[in-house]
Structures are given as C-alpha cells and as structure tokens.
CSV table of C-alpha atoms in Angstrom, one decimal:
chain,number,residue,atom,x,y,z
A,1,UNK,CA,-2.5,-24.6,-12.9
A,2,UNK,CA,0.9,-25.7,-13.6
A,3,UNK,CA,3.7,-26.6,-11.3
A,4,UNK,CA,3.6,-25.2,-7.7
A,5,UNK,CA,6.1,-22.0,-7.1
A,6,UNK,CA,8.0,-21.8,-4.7
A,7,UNK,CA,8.1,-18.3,-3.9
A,8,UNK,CA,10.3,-16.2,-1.3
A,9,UNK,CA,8.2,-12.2,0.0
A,10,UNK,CA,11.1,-10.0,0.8
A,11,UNK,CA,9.8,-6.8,2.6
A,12,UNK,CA,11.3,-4.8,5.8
A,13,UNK,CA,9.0,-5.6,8.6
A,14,UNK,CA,5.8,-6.9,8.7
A,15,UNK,CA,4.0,-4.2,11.2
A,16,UNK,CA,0.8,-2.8,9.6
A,17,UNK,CA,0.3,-0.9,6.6
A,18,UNK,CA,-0.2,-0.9,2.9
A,19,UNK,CA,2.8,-3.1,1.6
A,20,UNK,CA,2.2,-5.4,4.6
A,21,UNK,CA,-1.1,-6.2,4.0
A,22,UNK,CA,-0.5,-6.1,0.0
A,23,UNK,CA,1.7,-8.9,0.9
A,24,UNK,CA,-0.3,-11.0,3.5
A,25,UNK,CA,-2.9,-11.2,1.3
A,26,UNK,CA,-1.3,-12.0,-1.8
A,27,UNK,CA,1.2,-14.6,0.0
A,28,UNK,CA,-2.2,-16.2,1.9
A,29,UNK,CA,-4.0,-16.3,-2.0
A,30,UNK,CA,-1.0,-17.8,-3.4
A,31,UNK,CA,-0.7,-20.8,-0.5
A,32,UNK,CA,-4.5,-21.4,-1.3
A,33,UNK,CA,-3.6,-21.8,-4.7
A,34,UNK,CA,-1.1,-24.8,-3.5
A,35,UNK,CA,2.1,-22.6,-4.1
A,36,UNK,CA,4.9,-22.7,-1.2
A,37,UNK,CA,5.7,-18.9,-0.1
A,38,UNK,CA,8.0,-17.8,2.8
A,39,UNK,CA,7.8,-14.0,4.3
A,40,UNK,CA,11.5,-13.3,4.7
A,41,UNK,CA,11.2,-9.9,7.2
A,42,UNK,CA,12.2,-8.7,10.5
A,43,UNK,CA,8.8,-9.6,11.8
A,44,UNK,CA,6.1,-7.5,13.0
A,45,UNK,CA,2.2,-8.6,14.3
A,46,UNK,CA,0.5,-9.3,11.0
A,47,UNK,CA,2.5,-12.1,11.2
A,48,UNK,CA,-0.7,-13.6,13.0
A,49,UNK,CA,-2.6,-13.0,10.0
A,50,UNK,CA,-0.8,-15.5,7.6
A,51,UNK,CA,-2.2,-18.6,6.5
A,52,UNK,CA,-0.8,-22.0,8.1
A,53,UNK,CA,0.4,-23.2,5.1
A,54,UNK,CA,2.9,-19.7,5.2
A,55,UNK,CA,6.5,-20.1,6.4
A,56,UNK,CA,7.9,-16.9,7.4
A,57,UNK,CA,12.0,-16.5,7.9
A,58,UNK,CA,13.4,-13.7,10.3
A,59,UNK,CA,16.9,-11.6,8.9
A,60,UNK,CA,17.3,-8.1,9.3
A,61,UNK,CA,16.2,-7.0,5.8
A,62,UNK,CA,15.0,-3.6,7.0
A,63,UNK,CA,18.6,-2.7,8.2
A,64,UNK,CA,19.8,0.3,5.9
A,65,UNK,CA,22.8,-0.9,6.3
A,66,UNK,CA,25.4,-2.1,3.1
A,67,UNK,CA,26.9,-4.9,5.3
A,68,UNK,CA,23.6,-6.3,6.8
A,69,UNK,CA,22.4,-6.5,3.5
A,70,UNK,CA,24.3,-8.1,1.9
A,71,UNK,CA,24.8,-11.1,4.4
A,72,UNK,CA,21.1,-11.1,4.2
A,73,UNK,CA,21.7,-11.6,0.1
A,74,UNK,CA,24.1,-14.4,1.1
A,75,UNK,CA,21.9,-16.2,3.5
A,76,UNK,CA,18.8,-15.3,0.8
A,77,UNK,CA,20.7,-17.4,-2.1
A,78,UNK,CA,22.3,-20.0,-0.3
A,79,UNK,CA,18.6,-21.2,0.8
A,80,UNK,CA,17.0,-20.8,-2.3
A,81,UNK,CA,19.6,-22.5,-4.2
A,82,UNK,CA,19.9,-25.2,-1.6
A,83,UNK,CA,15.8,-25.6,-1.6
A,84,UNK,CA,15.4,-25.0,-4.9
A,85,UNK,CA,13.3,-22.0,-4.5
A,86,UNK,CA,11.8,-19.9,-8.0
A,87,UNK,CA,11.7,-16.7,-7.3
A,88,UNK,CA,12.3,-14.0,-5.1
A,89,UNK,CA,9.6,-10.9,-4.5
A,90,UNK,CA,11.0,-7.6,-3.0
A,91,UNK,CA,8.9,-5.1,-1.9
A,92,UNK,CA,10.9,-1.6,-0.8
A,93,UNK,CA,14.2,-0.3,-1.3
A,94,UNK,CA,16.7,-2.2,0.9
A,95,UNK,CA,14.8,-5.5,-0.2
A,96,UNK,CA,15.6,-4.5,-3.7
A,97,UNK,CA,19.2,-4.3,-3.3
A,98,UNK,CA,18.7,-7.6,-0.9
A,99,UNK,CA,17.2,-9.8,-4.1
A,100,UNK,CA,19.4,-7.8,-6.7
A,101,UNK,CA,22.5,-9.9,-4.7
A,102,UNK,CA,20.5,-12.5,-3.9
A,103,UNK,CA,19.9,-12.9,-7.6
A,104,UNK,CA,23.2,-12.9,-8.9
A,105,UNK,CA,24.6,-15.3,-6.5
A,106,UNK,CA,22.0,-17.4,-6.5
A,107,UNK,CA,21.3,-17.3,-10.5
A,108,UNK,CA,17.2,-17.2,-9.3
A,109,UNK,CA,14.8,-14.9,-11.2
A,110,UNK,CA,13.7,-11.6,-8.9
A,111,UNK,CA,10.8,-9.5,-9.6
A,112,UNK,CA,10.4,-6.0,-7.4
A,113,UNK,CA,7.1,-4.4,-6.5
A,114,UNK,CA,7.2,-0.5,-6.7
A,115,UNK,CA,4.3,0.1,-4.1
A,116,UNK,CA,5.4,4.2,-4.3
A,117,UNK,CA,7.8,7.1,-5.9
A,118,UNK,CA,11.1,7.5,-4.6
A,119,UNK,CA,13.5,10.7,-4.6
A,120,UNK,CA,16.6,9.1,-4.8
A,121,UNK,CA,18.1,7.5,-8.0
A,122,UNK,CA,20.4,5.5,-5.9
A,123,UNK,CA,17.0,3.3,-4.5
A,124,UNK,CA,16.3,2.5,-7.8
A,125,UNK,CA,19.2,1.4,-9.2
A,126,UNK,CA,18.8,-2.3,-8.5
A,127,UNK,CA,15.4,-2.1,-10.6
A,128,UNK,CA,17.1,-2.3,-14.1
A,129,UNK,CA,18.5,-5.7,-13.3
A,130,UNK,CA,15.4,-6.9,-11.7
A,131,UNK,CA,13.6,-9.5,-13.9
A,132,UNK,CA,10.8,-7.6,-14.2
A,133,UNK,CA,9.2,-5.1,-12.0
A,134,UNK,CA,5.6,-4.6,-11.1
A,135,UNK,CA,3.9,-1.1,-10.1
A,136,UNK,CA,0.7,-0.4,-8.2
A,137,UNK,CA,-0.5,2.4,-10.6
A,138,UNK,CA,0.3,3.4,-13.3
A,139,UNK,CA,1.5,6.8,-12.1
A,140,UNK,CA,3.7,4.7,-9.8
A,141,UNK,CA,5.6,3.1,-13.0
A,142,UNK,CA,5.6,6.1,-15.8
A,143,UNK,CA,7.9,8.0,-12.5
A,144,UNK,CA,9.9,5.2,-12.8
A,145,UNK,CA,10.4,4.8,-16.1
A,146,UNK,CA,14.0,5.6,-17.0
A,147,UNK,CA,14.6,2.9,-13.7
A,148,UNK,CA,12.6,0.2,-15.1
A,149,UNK,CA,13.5,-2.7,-17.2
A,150,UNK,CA,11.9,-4.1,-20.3
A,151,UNK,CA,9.5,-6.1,-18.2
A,152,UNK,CA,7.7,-3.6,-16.3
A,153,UNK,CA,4.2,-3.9,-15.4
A,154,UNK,CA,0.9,-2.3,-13.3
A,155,UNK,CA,-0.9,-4.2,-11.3
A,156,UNK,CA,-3.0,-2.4,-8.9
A,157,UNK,CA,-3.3,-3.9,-5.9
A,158,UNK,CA,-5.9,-6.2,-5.1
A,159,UNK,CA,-8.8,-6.0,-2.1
A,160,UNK,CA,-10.4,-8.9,0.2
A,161,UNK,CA,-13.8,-9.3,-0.7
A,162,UNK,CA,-16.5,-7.5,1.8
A,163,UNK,CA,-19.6,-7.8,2.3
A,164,UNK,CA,-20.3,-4.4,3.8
A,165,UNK,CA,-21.1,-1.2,2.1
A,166,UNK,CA,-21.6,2.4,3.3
A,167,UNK,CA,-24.5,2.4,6.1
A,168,UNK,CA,-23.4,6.1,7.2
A,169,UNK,CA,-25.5,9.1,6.2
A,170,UNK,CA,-24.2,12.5,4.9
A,171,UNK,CA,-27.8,14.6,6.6
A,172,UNK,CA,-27.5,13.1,10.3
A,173,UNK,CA,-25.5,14.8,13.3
A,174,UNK,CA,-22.5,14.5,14.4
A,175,UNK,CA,-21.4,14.1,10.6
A,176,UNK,CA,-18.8,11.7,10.8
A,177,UNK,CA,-15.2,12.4,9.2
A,178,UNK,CA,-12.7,9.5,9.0
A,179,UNK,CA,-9.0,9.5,8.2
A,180,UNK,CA,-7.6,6.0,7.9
A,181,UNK,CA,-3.2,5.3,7.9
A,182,UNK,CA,-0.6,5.4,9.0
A,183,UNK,CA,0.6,9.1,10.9
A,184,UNK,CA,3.5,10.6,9.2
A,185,UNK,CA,3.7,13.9,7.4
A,186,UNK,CA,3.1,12.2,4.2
A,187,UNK,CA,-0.5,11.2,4.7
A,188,UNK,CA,-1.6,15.2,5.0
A,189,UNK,CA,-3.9,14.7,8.1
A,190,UNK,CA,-1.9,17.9,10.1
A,191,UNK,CA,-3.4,19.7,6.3
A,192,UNK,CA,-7.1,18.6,7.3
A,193,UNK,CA,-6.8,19.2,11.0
A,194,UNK,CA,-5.8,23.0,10.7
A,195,UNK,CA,-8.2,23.5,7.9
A,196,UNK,CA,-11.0,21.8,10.4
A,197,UNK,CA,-10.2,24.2,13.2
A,198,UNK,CA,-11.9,26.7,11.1
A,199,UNK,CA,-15.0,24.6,10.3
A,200,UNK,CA,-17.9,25.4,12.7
A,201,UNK,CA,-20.3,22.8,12.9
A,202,UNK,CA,-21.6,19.5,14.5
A,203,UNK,CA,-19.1,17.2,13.4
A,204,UNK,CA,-16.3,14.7,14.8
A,205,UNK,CA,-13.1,13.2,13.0
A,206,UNK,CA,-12.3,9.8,14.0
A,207,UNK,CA,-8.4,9.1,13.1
A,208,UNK,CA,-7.8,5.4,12.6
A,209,UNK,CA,-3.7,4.3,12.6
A,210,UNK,CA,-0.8,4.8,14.2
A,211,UNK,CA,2.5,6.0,13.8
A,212,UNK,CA,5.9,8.5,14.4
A,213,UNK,CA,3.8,12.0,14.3
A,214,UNK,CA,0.5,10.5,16.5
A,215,UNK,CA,2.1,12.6,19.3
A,216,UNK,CA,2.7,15.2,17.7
A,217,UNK,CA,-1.1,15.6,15.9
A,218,UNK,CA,-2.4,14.9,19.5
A,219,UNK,CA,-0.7,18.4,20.6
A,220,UNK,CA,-1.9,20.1,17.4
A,221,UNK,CA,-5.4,18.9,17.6
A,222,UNK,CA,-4.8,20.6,21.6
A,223,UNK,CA,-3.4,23.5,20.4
A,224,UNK,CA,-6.0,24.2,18.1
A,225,UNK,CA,-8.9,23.1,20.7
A,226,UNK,CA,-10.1,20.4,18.8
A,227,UNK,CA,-10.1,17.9,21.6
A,228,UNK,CA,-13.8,17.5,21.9
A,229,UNK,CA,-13.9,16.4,18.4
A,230,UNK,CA,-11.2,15.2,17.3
A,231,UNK,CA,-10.4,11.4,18.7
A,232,UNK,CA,-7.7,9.0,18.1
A,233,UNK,CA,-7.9,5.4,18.1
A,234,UNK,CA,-5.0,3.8,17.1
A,235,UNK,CA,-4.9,0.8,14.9
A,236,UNK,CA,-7.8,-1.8,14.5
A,237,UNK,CA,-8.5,-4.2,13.1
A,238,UNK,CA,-11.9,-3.6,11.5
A,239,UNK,CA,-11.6,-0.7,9.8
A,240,UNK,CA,-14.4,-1.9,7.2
A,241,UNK,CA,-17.0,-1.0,10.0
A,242,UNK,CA,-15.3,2.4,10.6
A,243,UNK,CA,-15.5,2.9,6.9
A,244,UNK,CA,-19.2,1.6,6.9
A,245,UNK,CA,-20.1,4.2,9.9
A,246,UNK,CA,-18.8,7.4,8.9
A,247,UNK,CA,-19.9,10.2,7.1
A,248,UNK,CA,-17.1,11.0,4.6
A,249,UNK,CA,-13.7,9.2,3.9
A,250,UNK,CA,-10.5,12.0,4.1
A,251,UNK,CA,-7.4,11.3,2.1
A,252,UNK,CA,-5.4,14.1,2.3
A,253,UNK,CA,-2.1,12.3,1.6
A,254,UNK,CA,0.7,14.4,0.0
A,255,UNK,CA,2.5,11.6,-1.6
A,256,UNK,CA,0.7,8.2,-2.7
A,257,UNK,CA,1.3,5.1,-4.9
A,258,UNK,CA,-2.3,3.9,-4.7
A,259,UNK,CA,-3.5,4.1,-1.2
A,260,UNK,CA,-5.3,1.1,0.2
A,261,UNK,CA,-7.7,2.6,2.3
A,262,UNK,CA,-9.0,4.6,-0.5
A,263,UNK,CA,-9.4,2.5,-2.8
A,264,UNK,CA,-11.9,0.0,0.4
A,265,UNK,CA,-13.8,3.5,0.8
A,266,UNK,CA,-14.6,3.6,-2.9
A,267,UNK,CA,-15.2,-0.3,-3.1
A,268,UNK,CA,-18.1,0.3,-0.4
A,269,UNK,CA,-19.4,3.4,-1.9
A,270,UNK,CA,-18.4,5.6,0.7
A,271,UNK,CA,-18.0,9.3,-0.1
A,272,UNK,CA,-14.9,10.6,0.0
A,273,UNK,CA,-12.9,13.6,-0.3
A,274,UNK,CA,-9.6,13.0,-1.8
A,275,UNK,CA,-5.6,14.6,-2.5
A,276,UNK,CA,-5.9,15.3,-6.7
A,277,UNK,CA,-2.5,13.0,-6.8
A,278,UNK,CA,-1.9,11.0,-10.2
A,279,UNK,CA,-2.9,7.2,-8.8
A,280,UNK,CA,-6.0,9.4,-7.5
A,281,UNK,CA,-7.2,10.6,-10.6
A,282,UNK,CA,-6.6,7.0,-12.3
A,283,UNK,CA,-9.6,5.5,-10.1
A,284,UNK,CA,-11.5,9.2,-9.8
A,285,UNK,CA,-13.8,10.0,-12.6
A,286,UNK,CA,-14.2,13.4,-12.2
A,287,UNK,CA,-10.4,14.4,-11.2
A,288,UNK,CA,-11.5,18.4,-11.2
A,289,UNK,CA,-13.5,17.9,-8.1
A,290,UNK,CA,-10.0,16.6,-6.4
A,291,UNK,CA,-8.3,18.9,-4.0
A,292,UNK,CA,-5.2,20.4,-4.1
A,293,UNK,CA,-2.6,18.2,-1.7
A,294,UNK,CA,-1.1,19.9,1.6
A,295,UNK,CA,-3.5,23.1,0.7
A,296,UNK,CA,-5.5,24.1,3.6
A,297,UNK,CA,-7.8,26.7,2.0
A,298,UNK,CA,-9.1,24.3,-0.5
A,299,UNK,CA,-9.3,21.5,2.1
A,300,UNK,CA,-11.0,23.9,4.1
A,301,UNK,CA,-13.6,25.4,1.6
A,302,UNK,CA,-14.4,21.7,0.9
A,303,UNK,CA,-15.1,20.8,4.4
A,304,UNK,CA,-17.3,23.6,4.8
A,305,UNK,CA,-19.7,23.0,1.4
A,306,UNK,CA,-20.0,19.5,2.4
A,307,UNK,CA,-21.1,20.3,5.9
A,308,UNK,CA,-23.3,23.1,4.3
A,309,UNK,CA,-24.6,21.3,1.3
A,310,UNK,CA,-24.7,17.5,2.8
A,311,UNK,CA,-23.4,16.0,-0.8
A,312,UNK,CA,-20.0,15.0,-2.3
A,313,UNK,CA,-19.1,15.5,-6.0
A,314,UNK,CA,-16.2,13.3,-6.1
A,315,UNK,CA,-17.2,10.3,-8.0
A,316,UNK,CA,-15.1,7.1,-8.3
A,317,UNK,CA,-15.0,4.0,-10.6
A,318,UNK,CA,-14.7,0.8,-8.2
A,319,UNK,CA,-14.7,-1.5,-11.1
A,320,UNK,CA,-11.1,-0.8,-11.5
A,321,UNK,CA,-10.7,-2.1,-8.2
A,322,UNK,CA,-9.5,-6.1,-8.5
A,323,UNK,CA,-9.6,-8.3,-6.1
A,324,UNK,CA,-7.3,-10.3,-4.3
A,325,UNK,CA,-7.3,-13.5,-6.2
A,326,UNK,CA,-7.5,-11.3,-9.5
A,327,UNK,CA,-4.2,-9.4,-8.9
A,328,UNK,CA,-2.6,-12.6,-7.6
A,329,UNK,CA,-3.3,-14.0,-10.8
A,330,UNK,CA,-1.7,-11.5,-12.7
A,331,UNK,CA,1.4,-11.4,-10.1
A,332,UNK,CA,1.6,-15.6,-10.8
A,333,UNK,CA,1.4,-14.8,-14.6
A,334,UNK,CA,4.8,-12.5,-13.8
A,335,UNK,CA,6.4,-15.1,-12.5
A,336,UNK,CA,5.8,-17.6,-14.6
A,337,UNK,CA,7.0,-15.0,-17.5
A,338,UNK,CA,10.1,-14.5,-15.6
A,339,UNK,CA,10.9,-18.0,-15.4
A,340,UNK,CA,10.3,-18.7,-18.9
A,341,UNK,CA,12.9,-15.8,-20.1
A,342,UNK,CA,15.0,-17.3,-17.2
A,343,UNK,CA,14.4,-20.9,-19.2
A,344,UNK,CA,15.1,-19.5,-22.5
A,345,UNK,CA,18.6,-18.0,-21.4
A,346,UNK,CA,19.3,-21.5,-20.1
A,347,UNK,CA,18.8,-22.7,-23.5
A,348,UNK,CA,20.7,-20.3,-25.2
A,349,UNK,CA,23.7,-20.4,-23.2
C-alpha cells in the first residue's frame, strides 16, 4: 500500500439505508487499511456503527438549499486545504454540488458515487466536472452517460462477509414472505400488498424498515384485512437472520440502482422473487422469470404458483457479488487514479 489517503465521505444524513451503509462500510474498510476518513453529514444513528479510528464532521449537507450549500463548500475547502486532505467522496445530489464547489476552491480532486437514476438534468450537472464518477451498476451509469465524464466507472457495491445462509423452507406453514427497505412508493411494497390480498393461503409477510409511507401501508394492509398476516417491524438490526428465516425474499421496487438487500438474499441463497429492473437482470440469470414492476396481476400470479408449486425459478449469480474489502479496493484504485491526473496537471501547468 502506498501513502495513507486522507479521504473526506460527503452524504446527506447518515440514518439507515443503502447509501449509508455503502458508506459505513467502505469508510470502516478503508480506516482498517490505515487511511484517515471523515463522514461529513447531518448525522443520523449509524453513526454508532463507525470504526474508532472514523472522524465524522456535522454541516447541513442535506439542506436543498443554494445558500447552505454553498457555505458548506466553503467550510468543505477551507479544511481540506488547511489539513491537507486528498479527496473528497459525494454520494447524492446536494453533496455533488457541495464537492463540485468544494473542488474548485479548494483545487482537491472529487469523485461522486451515482448509487441511483435521477429525473432531473439539473442534479447531474455537477458530474461532468467531477474527477471521475463511480456507479453501482452498470445500468446506473449507461442512464447517465451523457452526464458523466471521461473517468466514469461501476463498481457494484460491496457486502460484509456472513456466515449465514438460507435455513428457511419453501414446503413448511406459515410460508414466510419478507420485504426488506426503506417504505416509500419507490420500493413497490403497496404493488405486493394488493396483489397478496387476493392470495388465499397459510402464509405471513414480515416487512422489515421504516420510513414516510409506514403509516400509510399500515391503513392499506387494514383496509384490505390483512392484519392477521401482515406485520411490521420497523428497522433492525439483524436482518441477516430475517433473511435466513423466511420463505421467499420480495423486491418489488419500482426504481433501483442495485438494491442492497437483494443482492444479501442472493449472497445467502435465499429465493427470491424480484422487479425485472436493469441492475436486476445484471445479477439475475434468467431475467424472463423477472416480474413486471408496479404490476399487480403478475405479482399476484407469481405469489400464487409459488404458494401452489413450493419452488422459485428465479435464479441468481452471487459470484458477482464483491465484498466489502474488494469494492474498497477498487474505490482506493479511483482515487489514487484521480490524484495521479490531478499530479500530472500539476506538472503540466
């Protein structure tokens, strides 16, 4: 290894979810690698989670808000000129604009992570001047393209090694269905609970997660007198022994960069019915057994020949699957990239 980095993980808040944890983990990797990495963020409970050797800076940089963020910029380069910091990380879209200004007044090398799609070309206009960019699918980056400057690269994200695998069984009673994330429309579980309400059988749904709709799925899952098997159980903690447990894995999201909690399910070999979304069919290996996203009559057919048939044909390659320490790796190798060019321009001038 060469000379430590000293690296600054810009991201809006630091609650749980698929960018936080992307981020604890690969800022805990890197400080066991002997690199120096602070979380700049609003804050938020994984914040617990980090490694000792992990500083982690409140500012605001989840305000969407021109002014805020750019005397979060200001207060961003200052310190890592001052402190002689090498490179600023931003994950999300006012963190990009944050490290974009940052950047230029601070004359520090930034790289952005693209953990999703976006709708709006104005989110992504900071990405063309990043130093490079990195994506967590490929289907993540070839949306992005015309956004994305010459050094623009995937690196799917990376998993904590487990020592569990699926102890759950499709043939017992209650079969166990499992929706793990965060509740907003996006993630499709309001498509799964209507199609369910049509599913007669002995089965339950456990929902792990939280989030802005949970109220609003609690009154659905009433209205459609689904109470007695339906239950939700907020966030935890240990969601590799809920995965371990259940029947079948749901991932009905609507939108996805490369969810997290699919991509556990398949590293345990659990089965799993699955959205056919384009980060999807790059891990799936037989994408014509996906389902159609936000479609409750195939969601619901499914449902129903599993519970019939007790078998899942969607098959998944988990050697795609890297692990932590491998995607740091590749994220380090970014860096250092970025530093050279940054050296070479030096040089030139």
């Amino acid at each position: 290894m060469g000379k430590p980095l000293k690296v600054m993980q810009i991201l809006p808040e630091f609650h749980e979810g698929g960018v936080e944890r992307h981020v604890l983990w690969l800022s805990n990797e890197m400080a066991k690698k002997g690199h120096e990495v602070l979380v700049v963020t609003k804050g938020g409970k994984l914040e617990s989670h980090l490694d000792k050797g992990v500083g982690v800076w409140h500012l605001p940089v989840h305000a969407k808000n021109p002014v805020t963020a750019f005397f979060c910029a200001m207060r961003i380069a200052g310190r890592a000129k001052k402190e002689g910091w090498d490179i600023l990380h931003a994950h999300s879209r006012v963190p990009f604009w944050i490290a974009r200004w940052a950047s230029s007044k601070g004359d520090i090398p930034w790289v952005a992570t693209t953990h999703d799609t976006f709708k709006h070309s104005c989110v992504l206009a900071p990405l063309k001047k990043a130093s490079a960019t990195i994506s967590v699918s490929r289907s993540v980056k070839d949306h992005l393209v015309p956004y994305l400057p010459k050094n623009a690269f995937v690196i799917y994200n990376g998993l904590l090694p487990t020592e569990k695998t699926w102890q759950g069984s499709l043939e017992k009673d209650p079969f166990k269905f499992l929706f793990i994330g965060r509740l907003t429309p996006r993630k499709g579980l309001q498509v799964v609970l209507k199609a369910l309400a049509d599913v007669k059988g002995n089965w339950i749904l456990d929902v792990v997660g939280d989030g802005p709709m949970r109220k609003e799925l609690e009154n659905l899952v009433d209205g459609l007198r689904l109470s007695d098997k339906v239950r939700f159980w907020g966030f935890r903690d240990d969601t590799d022994d809920w995965h371990a447990k259940c029947s079948c894995f749901l991932f009905p999201s609507l939108e996805e960069g490369m969810g997290m909690t699919l991509m556990r399910a398949i590293q345990m070999g659990v089965p799993v019915l699955a959205s056919n979304l384009p980060p999807v069919r790059e891990l799936c290996l037989n994408p014509e057994a996906l389902l159609k996203p936000g479609d409750e009559t195939s969601w619901r057919e499914a449902l129903k020949v599993l519970l019939t048939e007790r078998k899942v044909t969607q098959l998944f390659d988990g050697d795609k699957i890297p692990t932590v320490e491998e995607m740091t790796r590749k994220v380090l190798e970014v860096y250092q990239r970025c530093m050279a060019l940054k050296k070479k321009e030096v040089i030139s001038c």
